[in-house]
mmCIF file of C-alpha atoms and ligand atoms in Angstrom:
data_model
loop_
_atom_site.group_PDB
_atom_site.id
_atom_site.type_symbol
_atom_site.label_atom_id
_atom_site.label_comp_id
_atom_site.label_asym_id
_atom_site.label_seq_id
_atom_site.Cartn_x
_atom_site.Cartn_y
_atom_site.Cartn_z
ATOM 1 C CA UNK Y 1 1.309 -3.352 7.255
ATOM 2 C CA UNK Y 2 3.028 -5.717 9.551
ATOM 3 C CA UNK Y 3 5.685 -5.456 12.209
ATOM 4 C CA UNK Y 4 8.826 -7.575 12.147
ATOM 5 C CA UNK Y 5 9.857 -9.793 14.944
ATOM 6 C CA UNK Y 6 8.914 -12.597 17.191
ATOM 7 C CA UNK Y 7 5.417 -13.860 17.675
ATOM 8 C CA UNK Y 8 3.725 -11.874 20.387
ATOM 9 C CA UNK Y 9 0.508 -12.491 22.184
ATOM 10 C CA UNK Y 10 -2.217 -10.057 21.176
ATOM 11 C CA UNK Y 11 -2.436 -7.008 23.466
ATOM 12 C CA UNK Y 12 -5.066 -7.006 26.226
ATOM 13 C CA UNK Y 13 -8.555 -6.595 24.798
ATOM 14 C CA UNK Y 14 -7.618 -7.919 21.335
ATOM 15 C CA UNK Y 15 -8.870 -11.265 20.027
ATOM 16 C CA UNK Y 16 -6.449 -14.150 19.311
ATOM 17 C CA UNK Y 17 -6.278 -12.984 15.666
ATOM 18 C CA UNK Y 18 -5.366 -9.493 16.962
ATOM 19 C CA UNK Y 19 -8.626 -7.896 15.823
ATOM 20 C CA UNK Y 20 -10.497 -5.407 17.991
ATOM 21 C CA UNK Y 21 -13.781 -3.563 17.626
ATOM 22 C CA UNK Y 22 -13.445 -0.386 15.617
ATOM 23 C CA UNK Y 23 -15.464 1.480 18.245
ATOM 24 C CA UNK Y 24 -16.833 3.822 15.605
ATOM 25 C CA UNK Y 25 -19.222 5.522 18.030
ATOM 26 C CA UNK Y 26 -16.250 6.681 20.134
ATOM 27 C CA UNK Y 27 -14.599 8.952 17.560
ATOM 28 C CA UNK Y 28 -14.681 12.632 18.520
ATOM 29 C CA UNK Y 29 -15.935 15.221 16.039
ATOM 30 C CA UNK Y 30 -12.388 16.624 15.841
ATOM 31 C CA UNK Y 31 -11.246 13.194 14.582
ATOM 32 C CA UNK Y 32 -13.988 13.047 11.957
ATOM 33 C CA UNK Y 33 -12.901 16.531 10.897
ATOM 34 C CA UNK Y 34 -9.320 15.353 10.302
ATOM 35 C CA UNK Y 35 -10.680 12.618 8.028
ATOM 36 C CA UNK Y 36 -12.857 15.076 6.106
ATOM 37 C CA UNK Y 37 -9.968 17.538 5.647
ATOM 38 C CA UNK Y 38 -7.658 14.808 4.366
ATOM 39 C CA UNK Y 39 -10.357 13.268 2.199
ATOM 40 C CA UNK Y 40 -11.328 16.484 0.453
ATOM 41 C CA UNK Y 41 -7.748 17.461 -0.226
ATOM 42 C CA UNK Y 42 -6.894 14.067 -1.742
ATOM 43 C CA UNK Y 43 -10.019 13.703 -3.843
ATOM 44 C CA UNK Y 44 -9.369 17.009 -5.601
ATOM 45 C CA UNK Y 45 -5.773 16.039 -6.265
ATOM 46 C CA UNK Y 46 -6.306 12.441 -7.359
ATOM 47 C CA UNK Y 47 -8.606 13.036 -10.319
ATOM 48 C CA UNK Y 48 -6.264 12.397 -13.257
ATOM 49 C CA UNK Y 49 -3.550 11.002 -10.944
ATOM 50 C CA UNK Y 50 -4.990 7.880 -9.331
ATOM 51 C CA UNK Y 51 -5.847 4.943 -11.583
ATOM 52 C CA UNK Y 52 -9.472 4.320 -12.555
ATOM 53 C CA UNK Y 53 -9.966 1.259 -10.310
ATOM 54 C CA UNK Y 54 -8.976 3.371 -7.303
ATOM 55 C CA UNK Y 55 -11.311 6.250 -8.196
ATOM 56 C CA UNK Y 56 -14.171 3.849 -8.949
ATOM 57 C CA UNK Y 57 -13.588 2.063 -5.637
ATOM 58 C CA UNK Y 58 -13.597 5.340 -3.752
ATOM 59 C CA UNK Y 59 -16.971 6.196 -5.316
ATOM 60 C CA UNK Y 60 -18.586 2.860 -4.701
ATOM 61 C CA UNK Y 61 -17.549 2.773 -1.030
ATOM 62 C CA UNK Y 62 -18.813 6.300 -0.393
ATOM 63 C CA UNK Y 63 -16.032 6.831 2.138
ATOM 64 C CA UNK Y 64 -16.852 10.443 2.792
ATOM 65 C CA UNK Y 65 -20.400 10.545 4.078
ATOM 66 C CA UNK Y 66 -19.829 10.066 7.796
ATOM 67 C CA UNK Y 67 -16.323 11.382 8.298
ATOM 68 C CA UNK Y 68 -14.301 8.415 9.523
ATOM 69 C CA UNK Y 69 -16.031 5.454 7.891
ATOM 70 C CA UNK Y 70 -17.747 2.761 9.890
ATOM 71 C CA UNK Y 71 -16.156 -0.571 8.912
ATOM 72 C CA UNK Y 72 -19.515 -2.325 9.233
ATOM 73 C CA UNK Y 73 -20.915 -0.092 6.497
ATOM 74 C CA UNK Y 74 -17.872 -0.393 4.174
ATOM 75 C CA UNK Y 75 -17.844 -4.145 4.590
ATOM 76 C CA UNK Y 76 -21.337 -4.644 3.186
ATOM 77 C CA UNK Y 77 -20.281 -3.158 -0.139
ATOM 78 C CA UNK Y 78 -16.768 -4.573 -0.142
ATOM 79 C CA UNK Y 79 -18.056 -8.072 0.604
ATOM 80 C CA UNK Y 80 -20.577 -7.759 -2.196
ATOM 81 C CA UNK Y 81 -17.932 -6.578 -4.696
ATOM 82 C CA UNK Y 82 -14.953 -8.852 -3.997
ATOM 83 C CA UNK Y 83 -15.576 -10.846 -0.813
ATOM 84 C CA UNK Y 84 -13.071 -8.782 1.201
ATOM 85 C CA UNK Y 85 -13.653 -7.223 4.621
ATOM 86 C CA UNK Y 86 -11.761 -4.667 6.679
ATOM 87 C CA UNK Y 87 -10.960 -5.623 10.286
ATOM 88 C CA UNK Y 88 -9.674 -3.274 12.972
ATOM 89 C CA UNK Y 89 -6.324 -3.987 14.668
ATOM 90 C CA UNK Y 90 -4.466 -2.018 17.354
ATOM 91 C CA UNK Y 91 -1.604 -0.922 15.068
ATOM 92 C CA UNK Y 92 1.062 -3.052 13.402
ATOM 93 C CA UNK Y 93 0.542 -6.796 13.786
ATOM 94 C CA UNK Y 94 3.065 -9.661 13.538
ATOM 95 C CA UNK Y 95 3.820 -10.865 10.012
ATOM 96 C CA UNK Y 96 2.107 -14.229 10.333
ATOM 97 C CA UNK Y 97 -1.053 -12.584 11.659
ATOM 98 C CA UNK Y 98 -0.998 -10.091 8.802
ATOM 99 C CA UNK Y 99 -0.544 -12.775 6.145
ATOM 100 C CA UNK Y 100 -3.254 -14.973 7.634
ATOM 101 C CA UNK Y 101 -5.729 -12.099 7.361
ATOM 102 C CA UNK Y 102 -4.784 -11.357 3.748
ATOM 103 C CA UNK Y 103 -4.909 -15.020 2.765
ATOM 104 C CA UNK Y 104 -8.495 -15.012 4.065
ATOM 105 C CA UNK Y 105 -9.445 -11.781 2.292
ATOM 106 C CA UNK Y 106 -9.434 -9.657 5.432
ATOM 107 C CA UNK Y 107 -7.540 -6.374 5.452
ATOM 108 C CA UNK Y 108 -6.227 -5.362 8.909
ATOM 109 C CA UNK Y 109 -6.594 -1.615 9.416
ATOM 110 C CA UNK Y 110 -5.578 0.690 12.225
ATOM 111 C CA UNK Y 111 -8.527 2.470 13.831
ATOM 112 C CA UNK Y 112 -6.762 5.575 15.157
ATOM 113 C CA UNK Y 113 -6.454 8.752 13.109
ATOM 114 C CA UNK Y 114 -3.505 11.151 12.971
ATOM 115 C CA UNK Y 115 -3.569 14.440 14.872
ATOM 116 C CA UNK Y 116 -4.435 17.704 13.083
ATOM 117 C CA UNK Y 117 -0.743 18.697 13.176
ATOM 118 C CA UNK Y 118 0.218 15.472 11.334
ATOM 119 C CA UNK Y 119 -1.874 16.007 8.199
ATOM 120 C CA UNK Y 120 1.120 15.875 5.909
ATOM 121 C CA UNK Y 121 3.230 13.122 7.355
ATOM 122 C CA UNK Y 122 3.328 10.333 9.835
ATOM 123 C CA UNK Y 123 5.382 7.191 9.609
ATOM 124 C CA UNK Y 124 3.015 4.667 11.145
ATOM 125 C CA UNK Y 125 -0.144 3.799 9.193
ATOM 126 C CA UNK Y 126 -3.354 5.332 10.570
ATOM 127 C CA UNK Y 127 -6.933 4.757 9.458
ATOM 128 C CA UNK Y 128 -6.629 7.318 6.673
ATOM 129 C CA UNK Y 129 -3.689 5.501 5.137
ATOM 130 C CA UNK Y 130 -5.170 2.054 5.716
ATOM 131 C CA UNK Y 131 -8.737 2.743 4.643
ATOM 132 C CA UNK Y 132 -8.553 5.614 2.161
ATOM 133 C CA UNK Y 133 -5.265 4.323 0.748
ATOM 134 C CA UNK Y 134 -5.795 0.575 0.605
ATOM 135 C CA UNK Y 135 -9.481 -0.256 0.625
ATOM 136 C CA UNK Y 136 -10.605 1.308 -2.693
ATOM 137 C CA UNK Y 137 -8.193 -0.979 -4.573
ATOM 138 C CA UNK Y 138 -9.709 -4.002 -2.824
ATOM 139 C CA UNK Y 139 -12.958 -3.340 -4.747
ATOM 140 C CA UNK Y 140 -11.096 -4.302 -7.932
ATOM 141 C CA UNK Y 141 -11.429 -8.078 -8.518
ATOM 142 C CA UNK Y 142 -7.924 -8.466 -9.974
ATOM 143 C CA UNK Y 143 -6.197 -6.497 -7.259
ATOM 144 C CA UNK Y 144 -8.305 -8.264 -4.627
ATOM 145 C CA UNK Y 145 -7.008 -11.613 -5.890
ATOM 146 C CA UNK Y 146 -3.441 -10.313 -5.920
ATOM 147 C CA UNK Y 147 -3.656 -9.266 -2.276
ATOM 148 C CA UNK Y 148 -4.974 -12.653 -1.232
ATOM 149 C CA UNK Y 149 -2.247 -14.411 -3.231
ATOM 150 C CA UNK Y 150 0.307 -12.153 -1.553
ATOM 151 C CA UNK Y 151 -0.939 -13.297 1.850
ATOM 152 C CA UNK Y 152 -0.368 -16.915 0.901
ATOM 153 C CA UNK Y 153 2.983 -15.986 -0.641
ATOM 154 C CA UNK Y 154 3.941 -14.298 2.625
ATOM 155 C CA UNK Y 155 3.326 -17.460 4.583
ATOM 156 C CA UNK Y 156 5.553 -19.333 2.156
ATOM 157 C CA UNK Y 157 8.298 -16.688 2.146
ATOM 158 C CA UNK Y 158 8.413 -16.827 5.951
ATOM 159 C CA UNK Y 159 8.895 -20.566 5.902
ATOM 160 C CA UNK Y 160 11.707 -20.144 3.352
ATOM 161 C CA UNK Y 161 13.363 -17.263 5.225
ATOM 162 C CA UNK Y 162 12.996 -14.791 2.322
ATOM 163 C CA UNK Y 163 10.434 -12.399 3.721
ATOM 164 C CA UNK Y 164 12.684 -9.370 3.283
ATOM 165 C CA UNK Y 165 12.669 -10.006 -0.472
ATOM 166 C CA UNK Y 166 8.906 -10.472 -0.645
ATOM 167 C CA UNK Y 167 8.349 -7.362 1.483
ATOM 168 C CA UNK Y 168 9.950 -5.336 -1.310
ATOM 169 C CA UNK Y 169 7.304 -6.602 -3.697
ATOM 170 C CA UNK Y 170 4.582 -5.347 -1.349
ATOM 171 C CA UNK Y 171 6.346 -2.045 -0.912
ATOM 172 C CA UNK Y 172 6.881 -1.320 -4.599
ATOM 173 C CA UNK Y 173 3.409 -2.483 -5.673
ATOM 174 C CA UNK Y 174 0.731 -2.334 -2.967
ATOM 175 C CA UNK Y 175 2.266 0.714 -1.268
ATOM 176 C CA UNK Y 176 4.101 2.646 -3.995
ATOM 177 C CA UNK Y 177 3.013 1.200 -7.334
ATOM 178 C CA UNK Y 178 2.412 3.144 -10.533
ATOM 179 C CA UNK Y 179 0.504 1.910 -13.554
ATOM 180 C CA UNK Y 180 0.427 2.814 -17.231
ATOM 181 C CA UNK Y 181 -2.745 4.225 -18.730
ATOM 182 C CA UNK Y 182 -3.516 5.628 -22.194
ATOM 183 C CA UNK Y 183 -3.383 9.101 -20.598
ATOM 184 C CA UNK Y 184 -0.034 8.573 -18.883
ATOM 185 C CA UNK Y 185 1.167 7.141 -15.575
ATOM 186 C CA UNK Y 186 -1.381 6.658 -12.809
ATOM 187 C CA UNK Y 187 -1.036 5.844 -9.091
ATOM 188 C CA UNK Y 188 -2.398 2.693 -7.459
ATOM 189 C CA UNK Y 189 -0.088 2.432 -4.407
ATOM 190 C CA UNK Y 190 -1.728 3.181 -1.051
ATOM 191 C CA UNK Y 191 1.325 4.963 0.353
ATOM 192 C CA UNK Y 192 1.133 7.442 -2.503
ATOM 193 C CA UNK Y 193 -2.628 8.032 -2.782
ATOM 194 C CA UNK Y 194 -2.886 8.662 0.955
ATOM 195 C CA UNK Y 195 -0.129 11.316 0.835
ATOM 196 C CA UNK Y 196 -0.770 14.776 -0.581
ATOM 197 C CA UNK Y 197 2.859 15.555 -1.297
ATOM 198 C CA UNK Y 198 3.859 12.154 -2.661
ATOM 199 C CA UNK Y 199 0.828 12.069 -5.000
ATOM 200 C CA UNK Y 200 2.489 14.989 -6.767
ATOM 201 C CA UNK Y 201 6.116 13.896 -6.320
ATOM 202 C CA UNK Y 202 5.591 10.327 -7.577
ATOM 203 C CA UNK Y 203 4.178 11.466 -10.917
ATOM 204 C CA UNK Y 204 5.613 14.923 -11.566
ATOM 205 C CA UNK Y 205 8.939 15.364 -9.813
ATOM 206 C CA UNK Y 206 12.090 14.951 -11.959
ATOM 207 C CA UNK Y 207 13.988 13.415 -9.026
ATOM 208 C CA UNK Y 208 12.899 9.739 -8.788
ATOM 209 C CA UNK Y 209 13.508 6.972 -11.322
ATOM 210 C CA UNK Y 210 10.407 5.409 -12.855
ATOM 211 C CA UNK Y 211 11.127 1.917 -14.153
ATOM 212 C CA UNK Y 212 9.077 -0.884 -15.711
ATOM 213 C CA UNK Y 213 8.033 -3.530 -13.189
ATOM 214 C CA UNK Y 214 10.152 -6.684 -13.146
ATOM 215 C CA UNK Y 215 9.573 -9.154 -10.341
ATOM 216 C CA UNK Y 216 13.158 -10.159 -9.629
ATOM 217 C CA UNK Y 217 14.446 -6.601 -10.100
ATOM 218 C CA UNK Y 218 11.934 -5.335 -7.535
ATOM 219 C CA UNK Y 219 12.849 -8.014 -5.017
ATOM 220 C CA UNK Y 220 16.506 -6.989 -5.266
ATOM 221 C CA UNK Y 221 15.807 -3.300 -4.644
ATOM 222 C CA UNK Y 222 15.832 -1.907 -1.092
ATOM 223 C CA UNK Y 223 13.380 0.842 -0.168
ATOM 224 C CA UNK Y 224 13.116 3.726 2.219
ATOM 225 C CA UNK Y 225 10.434 4.119 4.830
ATOM 226 C CA UNK Y 226 11.327 7.642 5.960
ATOM 227 C CA UNK Y 227 10.921 9.754 2.840
ATOM 228 C CA UNK Y 228 9.659 9.880 -0.746
ATOM 229 C CA UNK Y 229 10.782 6.911 -2.823
ATOM 230 C CA UNK Y 230 13.838 7.212 -5.063
ATOM 231 C CA UNK Y 231 12.427 4.709 -7.518
ATOM 232 C CA UNK Y 232 8.890 3.766 -8.550
ATOM 233 C CA UNK Y 233 8.009 0.664 -10.570
ATOM 234 C CA UNK Y 234 5.379 0.814 -13.296
ATOM 235 C CA UNK Y 235 3.057 -2.079 -14.236
ATOM 236 C CA UNK Y 236 1.258 -2.138 -17.602
ATOM 237 C CA UNK Y 237 -1.973 -3.247 -15.883
ATOM 238 C CA UNK Y 238 -3.149 -4.751 -12.598
ATOM 239 C CA UNK Y 239 -3.629 -8.040 -14.409
ATOM 240 C CA UNK Y 240 0.149 -8.175 -15.014
ATOM 241 C CA UNK Y 241 0.735 -8.002 -11.281
ATOM 242 C CA UNK Y 242 -1.581 -10.925 -10.623
ATOM 243 C CA UNK Y 243 -0.353 -13.013 -13.566
ATOM 244 C CA UNK Y 244 3.357 -12.518 -13.009
ATOM 245 C CA UNK Y 245 3.184 -13.351 -9.315
ATOM 246 C CA UNK Y 246 0.711 -16.227 -9.353
ATOM 247 C CA UNK Y 247 2.268 -17.928 -12.407
ATOM 248 C CA UNK Y 248 5.756 -17.819 -10.921
ATOM 249 C CA UNK Y 249 7.085 -20.306 -8.394
ATOM 250 C CA UNK Y 250 9.051 -18.048 -6.069
ATOM 251 C CA UNK Y 251 11.194 -20.826 -4.551
ATOM 252 C CA UNK Y 252 13.865 -20.845 -7.319
ATOM 253 C CA UNK Y 253 13.719 -17.067 -7.358
ATOM 254 C CA UNK Y 254 14.409 -16.960 -3.621
ATOM 255 C CA UNK Y 255 17.347 -19.320 -4.162
ATOM 256 C CA UNK Y 256 18.868 -16.924 -6.680
ATOM 257 C CA UNK Y 257 18.168 -13.931 -4.457
ATOM 258 C CA UNK Y 258 20.060 -15.562 -1.615
ATOM 259 C CA UNK Y 259 23.317 -14.971 -3.512
ATOM 260 C CA UNK Y 260 22.405 -12.023 -5.798
ATOM 261 C CA UNK Y 261 23.531 -8.589 -4.624
ATOM 262 C CA UNK Y 262 20.960 -5.911 -3.868
ATOM 263 C CA UNK Y 263 20.600 -3.208 -6.515
ATOM 264 C CA UNK Y 264 21.445 0.242 -5.115
ATOM 265 C CA UNK Y 265 18.233 2.168 -4.635
ATOM 266 C CA UNK Y 266 18.849 4.832 -7.287
ATOM 267 C CA UNK Y 267 20.618 2.623 -9.853
ATOM 268 C CA UNK Y 268 19.416 2.063 -13.386
ATOM 269 C CA UNK Y 269 20.275 -1.347 -14.805
ATOM 270 C CA UNK Y 270 20.967 -2.027 -18.503
ATOM 271 C CA UNK Y 271 17.894 -4.284 -18.622
ATOM 272 C CA UNK Y 272 15.550 -1.688 -17.064
ATOM 273 C CA UNK Y 273 12.691 -0.303 -19.080
ATOM 274 C CA UNK Y 274 13.108 3.351 -18.178
ATOM 275 C CA UNK Y 275 10.099 5.683 -18.031
ATOM 276 C CA UNK Y 276 12.033 8.429 -16.231
ATOM 277 C CA UNK Y 277 15.743 8.641 -15.593
ATOM 278 C CA UNK Y 278 15.518 10.610 -12.353
ATOM 279 C CA UNK Y 279 17.871 13.413 -11.400
ATOM 280 C CA UNK Y 280 17.806 12.232 -7.727
ATOM 281 C CA UNK Y 281 18.052 15.946 -6.909
ATOM 282 C CA UNK Y 282 15.550 15.657 -4.058
ATOM 283 C CA UNK Y 283 17.318 12.741 -2.366
ATOM 284 C CA UNK Y 284 20.797 14.160 -3.005
ATOM 285 C CA UNK Y 285 19.778 17.425 -1.346
ATOM 286 C CA UNK Y 286 18.869 15.527 1.828
ATOM 287 C CA UNK Y 287 15.161 14.951 1.216
ATOM 288 C CA UNK Y 288 12.691 15.672 3.972
ATOM 289 C CA UNK Y 289 15.356 16.698 6.459
ATOM 290 C CA UNK Y 290 16.519 19.471 4.111
ATOM 291 C CA UNK Y 291 13.023 20.674 3.216
HETATM 292 N N1 LIG Z 301 3.680 -17.499 -6.471
HETATM 293 C C1 LIG Z 301 4.270 -17.073 -5.245
HETATM 294 C C2 LIG Z 301 5.146 -18.195 -4.618
HETATM 295 O O1 LIG Z 301 5.405 -19.190 -5.240
HETATM 296 C C3 LIG Z 301 3.221 -16.586 -4.242
HETATM 297 C C4 LIG Z 301 2.875 -15.147 -4.429
HETATM 298 C C5 LIG Z 301 1.715 -14.770 -5.135
HETATM 299 C C6 LIG Z 301 3.661 -14.149 -3.902
HETATM 300 C C7 LIG Z 301 1.388 -13.434 -5.277
HETATM 301 C C8 LIG Z 301 3.321 -12.829 -4.046
HETATM 302 C C9 LIG Z 301 2.188 -12.455 -4.727
HETATM 303 O O2 LIG Z 301 5.599 -18.068 -3.498
HETATM 304 FE FE1 FE Z 302 -0.087 0.478 3.861
#
C-alpha cells in the first residue's frame, strides 16, 4: 500500500527507491512464531474460501517452511512463475514510488511483523498482510499482469489528479475482491485472506452487500479503512479484471467522475447486479467499536 502526500526523501538507510534489506537473519524466534500461528490459522480457514489461484500460489511458494519467509527464497519461484519480485520497504511509501515498483513488477512489502497481541487486527500492513495476503496472487499470470497495469494506471491517474478514484479500484479488487466460482463466491483480496475474521465475514455474514463488479461503479464508491467492508464487489474471473481495465481508456471515465456524485457506501443502485442485499446490521450496530 502507499501513503498519501508529498514526495519525501527515503528514510535514512533506505535506497533512493525506498527499498531496504529484509534482514531475514535478524528476526527473533518469537516473530517467526507469530507468522506460524497466523499462517496455520488462515490455511485451515481458507480451504473452500480463497480462490484456487490463491491456494495454488500459497502451495507453490511454500511460505510456511521457515516461519517468516526469506524474500530471496520466495523471489526465485515468483520470478520463475511470473517475473515478479518482492522488495522490502520500511512501511508505507509515497504513491509514485509504489506505482513505479508495481509498473516494474516489484511488490513493496513491509518487513516487520505484528505483535502477538495484534493477531486479529492492525491497521497498517505488516509482512503477514503483504506477503501472505498479496504474494500468492502474484503467481497467477493474469493477476500479475493486472497489478503491473495498475502501477502504470496509477502513474497516469496521478498526472490527471484522479488518484482517489483509482485507489478505490485497488481497494475493492486487490485488497477486498471476491470472485465467482462454480462452488460459490471465493476470496482473492489480500485484505480479506490475511484476516481471520474478515475471511468469514466477507463470505458468510448477512450484513454486507455483495455486488457484481463494474468499473465506474467501483470508482464512485468510497471505502472504509477501519472496519469490515460494507460492500464487496464480485468479478466473474480474474481475466475480467485485466480485460476491463486494460481495454478501457480511463481518461474519459475520470472526466465523468469529476462531476458524478459518490455512491453512498451501503447503497444498492438499480443497475447493480446483486449477489447479496446486505442487512448492514453489523455496521448499523457500530461495527468493531461495538463488538
Ligand atoms: N487503462 C487504464 C488507463 O487508461 C490503466 C489501468 C490499467 C488502470 C489497469 C488500472 C488497472 O488509465
Ligand atoms: Fe495490502
